[in-house]
JSON list of C-alpha atoms in Angstrom, two decimals:
[
{"chain": "A", "resi": 1, "resn": "UNK", "atom": "CA", "xyz": [103.23, 96.40, 108.48]},
{"chain": "A", "resi": 2, "resn": "UNK", "atom": "CA", "xyz": [104.14, 99.02, 105.87]},
{"chain": "A", "resi": 3, "resn": "UNK", "atom": "CA", "xyz": [103.85, 102.78, 106.21]},
{"chain": "A", "resi": 4, "resn": "UNK", "atom": "CA", "xyz": [104.37, 106.02, 104.34]},
{"chain": "A", "resi": 5, "resn": "UNK", "atom": "CA", "xyz": [104.16, 109.73, 105.05]},
{"chain": "A", "resi": 6, "resn": "UNK", "atom": "CA", "xyz": [104.09, 112.80, 102.81]},
{"chain": "A", "resi": 7, "resn": "UNK", "atom": "CA", "xyz": [104.26, 116.46, 103.90]},
{"chain": "A", "resi": 8, "resn": "UNK", "atom": "CA", "xyz": [103.68, 119.69, 101.99]},
{"chain": "A", "resi": 9, "resn": "UNK", "atom": "CA", "xyz": [103.85, 123.34, 102.96]},
{"chain": "A", "resi": 10, "resn": "UNK", "atom": "CA", "xyz": [100.77, 125.16, 101.68]},
{"chain": "A", "resi": 11, "resn": "UNK", "atom": "CA", "xyz": [100.06, 128.91, 101.27]},
{"chain": "A", "resi": 12, "resn": "UNK", "atom": "CA", "xyz": [97.53, 129.47, 104.04]},
{"chain": "A", "resi": 13, "resn": "UNK", "atom": "CA", "xyz": [97.33, 129.77, 107.80]},
{"chain": "A", "resi": 14, "resn": "UNK", "atom": "CA", "xyz": [96.95, 126.54, 109.77]},
{"chain": "A", "resi": 15, "resn": "UNK", "atom": "CA", "xyz": [93.39, 127.53, 110.72]},
{"chain": "A", "resi": 16, "resn": "UNK", "atom": "CA", "xyz": [92.39, 128.27, 107.11]},
{"chain": "A", "resi": 17, "resn": "UNK", "atom": "CA", "xyz": [93.81, 124.90, 106.04]},
{"chain": "A", "resi": 18, "resn": "UNK", "atom": "CA", "xyz": [92.01, 123.09, 108.87]},
{"chain": "A", "resi": 19, "resn": "UNK", "atom": "CA", "xyz": [88.76, 124.90, 108.03]},
{"chain": "A", "resi": 20, "resn": "UNK", "atom": "CA", "xyz": [89.01, 123.40, 104.53]},
{"chain": "A", "resi": 21, "resn": "UNK", "atom": "CA", "xyz": [90.26, 119.87, 105.28]},
{"chain": "A", "resi": 22, "resn": "UNK", "atom": "CA", "xyz": [89.29, 119.27, 108.91]},
{"chain": "A", "resi": 23, "resn": "UNK", "atom": "CA", "xyz": [85.76, 118.08, 108.27]},
{"chain": "A", "resi": 24, "resn": "UNK", "atom": "CA", "xyz": [85.74, 114.30, 107.92]},
{"chain": "A", "resi": 25, "resn": "UNK", "atom": "CA", "xyz": [83.26, 114.63, 105.04]},
{"chain": "A", "resi": 26, "resn": "UNK", "atom": "CA", "xyz": [85.22, 117.45, 103.30]},
{"chain": "A", "resi": 27, "resn": "UNK", "atom": "CA", "xyz": [87.42, 115.53, 100.83]},
{"chain": "A", "resi": 28, "resn": "UNK", "atom": "CA", "xyz": [85.42, 116.58, 97.73]},
{"chain": "A", "resi": 29, "resn": "UNK", "atom": "CA", "xyz": [86.08, 120.23, 98.68]},
{"chain": "A", "resi": 30, "resn": "UNK", "atom": "CA", "xyz": [89.80, 119.86, 97.88]},
{"chain": "A", "resi": 31, "resn": "UNK", "atom": "CA", "xyz": [90.61, 116.39, 96.53]},
{"chain": "A", "resi": 32, "resn": "UNK", "atom": "CA", "xyz": [89.67, 115.88, 92.84]},
{"chain": "A", "resi": 33, "resn": "UNK", "atom": "CA", "xyz": [90.14, 112.09, 93.16]},
{"chain": "A", "resi": 34, "resn": "UNK", "atom": "CA", "xyz": [87.10, 112.04, 95.47]},
{"chain": "A", "resi": 35, "resn": "UNK", "atom": "CA", "xyz": [84.21, 113.89, 93.79]},
{"chain": "A", "resi": 36, "resn": "UNK", "atom": "CA", "xyz": [81.58, 112.51, 96.19]},
{"chain": "A", "resi": 37, "resn": "UNK", "atom": "CA", "xyz": [81.37, 111.82, 99.93]},
{"chain": "A", "resi": 38, "resn": "UNK", "atom": "CA", "xyz": [78.34, 110.71, 101.90]},
{"chain": "A", "resi": 39, "resn": "UNK", "atom": "CA", "xyz": [78.35, 110.92, 105.69]},
{"chain": "A", "resi": 40, "resn": "UNK", "atom": "CA", "xyz": [76.96, 107.85, 107.48]},
{"chain": "A", "resi": 41, "resn": "UNK", "atom": "CA", "xyz": [76.48, 106.86, 111.12]},
{"chain": "A", "resi": 42, "resn": "UNK", "atom": "CA", "xyz": [76.24, 110.43, 112.34]},
{"chain": "A", "resi": 43, "resn": "UNK", "atom": "CA", "xyz": [79.36, 111.49, 110.44]},
{"chain": "A", "resi": 44, "resn": "UNK", "atom": "CA", "xyz": [81.64, 108.80, 111.90]},
{"chain": "A", "resi": 45, "resn": "UNK", "atom": "CA", "xyz": [81.72, 106.90, 108.58]},
{"chain": "A", "resi": 46, "resn": "UNK", "atom": "CA", "xyz": [82.12, 108.31, 105.09]},
{"chain": "A", "resi": 47, "resn": "UNK", "atom": "CA", "xyz": [81.32, 106.60, 101.81]},
{"chain": "A", "resi": 48, "resn": "UNK", "atom": "CA", "xyz": [83.57, 108.02, 99.12]},
{"chain": "A", "resi": 49, "resn": "UNK", "atom": "CA", "xyz": [83.27, 107.55, 95.39]},
{"chain": "A", "resi": 50, "resn": "UNK", "atom": "CA", "xyz": [86.25, 107.92, 93.06]},
{"chain": "A", "resi": 51, "resn": "UNK", "atom": "CA", "xyz": [85.98, 108.96, 89.37]},
{"chain": "A", "resi": 52, "resn": "UNK", "atom": "CA", "xyz": [85.79, 105.28, 88.32]},
{"chain": "A", "resi": 53, "resn": "UNK", "atom": "CA", "xyz": [82.73, 104.80, 90.56]},
{"chain": "A", "resi": 54, "resn": "UNK", "atom": "CA", "xyz": [84.58, 102.64, 93.10]},
{"chain": "A", "resi": 55, "resn": "UNK", "atom": "CA", "xyz": [83.35, 102.92, 96.69]},
{"chain": "A", "resi": 56, "resn": "UNK", "atom": "CA", "xyz": [85.76, 103.60, 99.55]},
{"chain": "A", "resi": 57, "resn": "UNK", "atom": "CA", "xyz": [84.26, 103.34, 103.02]},
{"chain": "A", "resi": 58, "resn": "UNK", "atom": "CA", "xyz": [86.20, 104.81, 105.94]},
{"chain": "A", "resi": 59, "resn": "UNK", "atom": "CA", "xyz": [85.60, 105.17, 109.68]},
{"chain": "A", "resi": 60, "resn": "UNK", "atom": "CA", "xyz": [86.82, 108.09, 111.77]},
{"chain": "A", "resi": 61, "resn": "UNK", "atom": "CA", "xyz": [88.90, 106.65, 114.61]},
{"chain": "A", "resi": 62, "resn": "UNK", "atom": "CA", "xyz": [90.15, 109.84, 116.27]},
{"chain": "A", "resi": 63, "resn": "UNK", "atom": "CA", "xyz": [89.58, 113.57, 115.89]},
{"chain": "A", "resi": 64, "resn": "UNK", "atom": "CA", "xyz": [91.42, 116.44, 117.56]},
{"chain": "A", "resi": 65, "resn": "UNK", "atom": "CA", "xyz": [90.05, 119.88, 116.67]},
{"chain": "A", "resi": 66, "resn": "UNK", "atom": "CA", "xyz": [92.58, 121.78, 118.83]},
{"chain": "A", "resi": 67, "resn": "UNK", "atom": "CA", "xyz": [95.51, 119.73, 117.51]},
{"chain": "A", "resi": 68, "resn": "UNK", "atom": "CA", "xyz": [94.16, 119.93, 113.95]},
{"chain": "A", "resi": 69, "resn": "UNK", "atom": "CA", "xyz": [94.34, 116.25, 113.06]},
{"chain": "A", "resi": 70, "resn": "UNK", "atom": "CA", "xyz": [92.18, 113.20, 112.55]},
{"chain": "A", "resi": 71, "resn": "UNK", "atom": "CA", "xyz": [92.76, 109.51, 111.87]},
{"chain": "A", "resi": 72, "resn": "UNK", "atom": "CA", "xyz": [90.60, 107.10, 109.93]},
{"chain": "A", "resi": 73, "resn": "UNK", "atom": "CA", "xyz": [90.52, 103.44, 108.98]},
{"chain": "A", "resi": 74, "resn": "UNK", "atom": "CA", "xyz": [89.52, 101.96, 105.64]},
{"chain": "A", "resi": 75, "resn": "UNK", "atom": "CA", "xyz": [86.66, 99.51, 106.01]},
{"chain": "A", "resi": 76, "resn": "UNK", "atom": "CA", "xyz": [86.22, 98.77, 102.29]},
{"chain": "A", "resi": 77, "resn": "UNK", "atom": "CA", "xyz": [88.25, 99.88, 99.26]},
{"chain": "A", "resi": 78, "resn": "UNK", "atom": "CA", "xyz": [89.79, 98.64, 96.00]},
{"chain": "A", "resi": 79, "resn": "UNK", "atom": "CA", "xyz": [93.30, 98.83, 97.50]},
{"chain": "A", "resi": 80, "resn": "UNK", "atom": "CA", "xyz": [95.55, 95.79, 98.13]},
{"chain": "A", "resi": 81, "resn": "UNK", "atom": "CA", "xyz": [95.84, 96.34, 101.89]},
{"chain": "A", "resi": 82, "resn": "UNK", "atom": "CA", "xyz": [94.32, 95.36, 105.21]},
{"chain": "A", "resi": 83, "resn": "UNK", "atom": "CA", "xyz": [94.52, 97.13, 108.54]},
{"chain": "A", "resi": 84, "resn": "UNK", "atom": "CA", "xyz": [94.81, 100.58, 106.93]},
{"chain": "A", "resi": 85, "resn": "UNK", "atom": "CA", "xyz": [94.89, 103.55, 109.33]},
{"chain": "A", "resi": 86, "resn": "UNK", "atom": "CA", "xyz": [95.79, 107.04, 108.14]},
{"chain": "A", "resi": 87, "resn": "UNK", "atom": "CA", "xyz": [96.23, 110.45, 109.77]},
{"chain": "A", "resi": 88, "resn": "UNK", "atom": "CA", "xyz": [95.85, 113.91, 108.28]},
{"chain": "A", "resi": 89, "resn": "UNK", "atom": "CA", "xyz": [97.58, 116.69, 110.30]},
{"chain": "A", "resi": 90, "resn": "UNK", "atom": "CA", "xyz": [98.00, 120.44, 109.97]},
{"chain": "A", "resi": 91, "resn": "UNK", "atom": "CA", "xyz": [101.11, 121.97, 111.59]},
{"chain": "A", "resi": 92, "resn": "UNK", "atom": "CA", "xyz": [102.07, 125.63, 111.95]},
{"chain": "A", "resi": 93, "resn": "UNK", "atom": "CA", "xyz": [105.27, 126.79, 110.24]},
{"chain": "A", "resi": 94, "resn": "UNK", "atom": "CA", "xyz": [107.55, 128.54, 112.74]},
{"chain": "A", "resi": 95, "resn": "UNK", "atom": "CA", "xyz": [107.55, 132.30, 112.32]},
{"chain": "A", "resi": 96, "resn": "UNK", "atom": "CA", "xyz": [104.93, 132.27, 109.54]},
{"chain": "A", "resi": 97, "resn": "UNK", "atom": "CA", "xyz": [101.22, 132.98, 109.98]},
{"chain": "A", "resi": 98, "resn": "UNK", "atom": "CA", "xyz": [100.56, 132.59, 106.24]},
{"chain": "A", "resi": 99, "resn": "UNK", "atom": "CA", "xyz": [101.87, 129.03, 105.82]},
{"chain": "A", "resi": 100, "resn": "UNK", "atom": "CA", "xyz": [101.01, 125.60, 107.16]},
{"chain": "A", "resi": 101, "resn": "UNK", "atom": "CA", "xyz": [102.53, 122.17, 106.80]},
{"chain": "A", "resi": 102, "resn": "UNK", "atom": "CA", "xyz": [100.13, 119.36, 106.06]},
{"chain": "A", "resi": 103, "resn": "UNK", "atom": "CA", "xyz": [101.18, 115.78, 106.76]},
{"chain": "A", "resi": 104, "resn": "UNK", "atom": "CA", "xyz": [99.30, 112.76, 105.43]},
{"chain": "A", "resi": 105, "resn": "UNK", "atom": "CA", "xyz": [100.55, 109.43, 106.73]},
{"chain": "A", "resi": 106, "resn": "UNK", "atom": "CA", "xyz": [99.33, 105.86, 106.80]},
{"chain": "A", "resi": 107, "resn": "UNK", "atom": "CA", "xyz": [100.18, 102.38, 107.97]},
{"chain": "A", "resi": 108, "resn": "UNK", "atom": "CA", "xyz": [98.79, 99.19, 106.48]},
{"chain": "A", "resi": 109, "resn": "UNK", "atom": "CA", "xyz": [99.45, 95.55, 105.75]},
{"chain": "A", "resi": 110, "resn": "UNK", "atom": "CA", "xyz": [99.99, 94.69, 102.07]},
{"chain": "A", "resi": 111, "resn": "UNK", "atom": "CA", "xyz": [97.67, 92.05, 100.63]},
{"chain": "A", "resi": 112, "resn": "UNK", "atom": "CA", "xyz": [99.14, 90.24, 97.62]},
{"chain": "A", "resi": 113, "resn": "UNK", "atom": "CA", "xyz": [101.72, 92.97, 96.88]},
{"chain": "A", "resi": 114, "resn": "UNK", "atom": "CA", "xyz": [105.06, 94.02, 98.37]},
{"chain": "A", "resi": 115, "resn": "UNK", "atom": "CA", "xyz": [105.54, 96.64, 101.07]},
{"chain": "A", "resi": 116, "resn": "UNK", "atom": "CA", "xyz": [107.30, 98.86, 98.51]},
{"chain": "A", "resi": 117, "resn": "UNK", "atom": "CA", "xyz": [104.45, 98.60, 95.99]},
{"chain": "A", "resi": 118, "resn": "UNK", "atom": "CA", "xyz": [101.77, 99.63, 98.46]},
{"chain": "A", "resi": 119, "resn": "UNK", "atom": "CA", "xyz": [103.97, 102.30, 100.07]},
{"chain": "A", "resi": 120, "resn": "UNK", "atom": "CA", "xyz": [104.52, 103.80, 96.60]},
{"chain": "A", "resi": 121, "resn": "UNK", "atom": "CA", "xyz": [100.77, 103.63, 95.88]},
{"chain": "A", "resi": 122, "resn": "UNK", "atom": "CA", "xyz": [99.79, 105.57, 98.99]},
{"chain": "A", "resi": 123, "resn": "UNK", "atom": "CA", "xyz": [102.74, 107.99, 98.78]},
{"chain": "A", "resi": 124, "resn": "UNK", "atom": "CA", "xyz": [101.50, 108.85, 95.28]},
{"chain": "A", "resi": 125, "resn": "UNK", "atom": "CA", "xyz": [97.89, 109.29, 96.49]},
{"chain": "A", "resi": 126, "resn": "UNK", "atom": "CA", "xyz": [99.01, 111.48, 99.39]},
{"chain": "A", "resi": 127, "resn": "UNK", "atom": "CA", "xyz": [101.38, 113.53, 97.20]},
{"chain": "A", "resi": 128, "resn": "UNK", "atom": "CA", "xyz": [98.71, 114.11, 94.53]},
{"chain": "A", "resi": 129, "resn": "UNK", "atom": "CA", "xyz": [96.21, 115.02, 97.24]},
{"chain": "A", "resi": 130, "resn": "UNK", "atom": "CA", "xyz": [98.53, 117.54, 98.89]},
{"chain": "A", "resi": 131, "resn": "UNK", "atom": "CA", "xyz": [99.38, 119.01, 95.48]},
{"chain": "A", "resi": 132, "resn": "UNK", "atom": "CA", "xyz": [95.63, 119.47, 94.88]},
{"chain": "A", "resi": 133, "resn": "UNK", "atom": "CA", "xyz": [95.27, 121.06, 98.31]},
{"chain": "A", "resi": 134, "resn": "UNK", "atom": "CA", "xyz": [98.11, 123.48, 97.50]},
{"chain": "A", "resi": 135, "resn": "UNK", "atom": "CA", "xyz": [96.35, 124.43, 94.26]},
{"chain": "A", "resi": 136, "resn": "UNK", "atom": "CA", "xyz": [92.99, 124.92, 96.01]},
{"chain": "A", "resi": 137, "resn": "UNK", "atom": "CA", "xyz": [94.60, 127.22, 98.60]},
{"chain": "A", "resi": 138, "resn": "UNK", "atom": "CA", "xyz": [96.52, 129.15, 95.93]},
{"chain": "A", "resi": 139, "resn": "UNK", "atom": "CA", "xyz": [93.38, 130.06, 94.00]}
]
């Protein structure tokens, strides 16, 4: 099983960050790669659409409002992996009320590609996403 994790400090309080990203259906609010999200099954499943029109279907597997994190599994996507589970977390930055650290991590089994190839793919997705989040919070 392969895994990757990317973290970024962003210019907002942990609560402000969580208010923006903590909703399972909130990706279009901060992630340009996902312009559309449709909540299904009472909000436990989301159907995402990327700019190419590809569907990505994900299921919420855990949610912790107080701890400011959730995990989800990919059910269907155009990625060369199986068994994908990812977690999005918001951490406080010691001594700073105006900053938060956001960590996006995932583990998965490559399907037809190497561990390094798929780790690089998701590290790039996570990095680009956290860069977009930083820009959204800076505006």
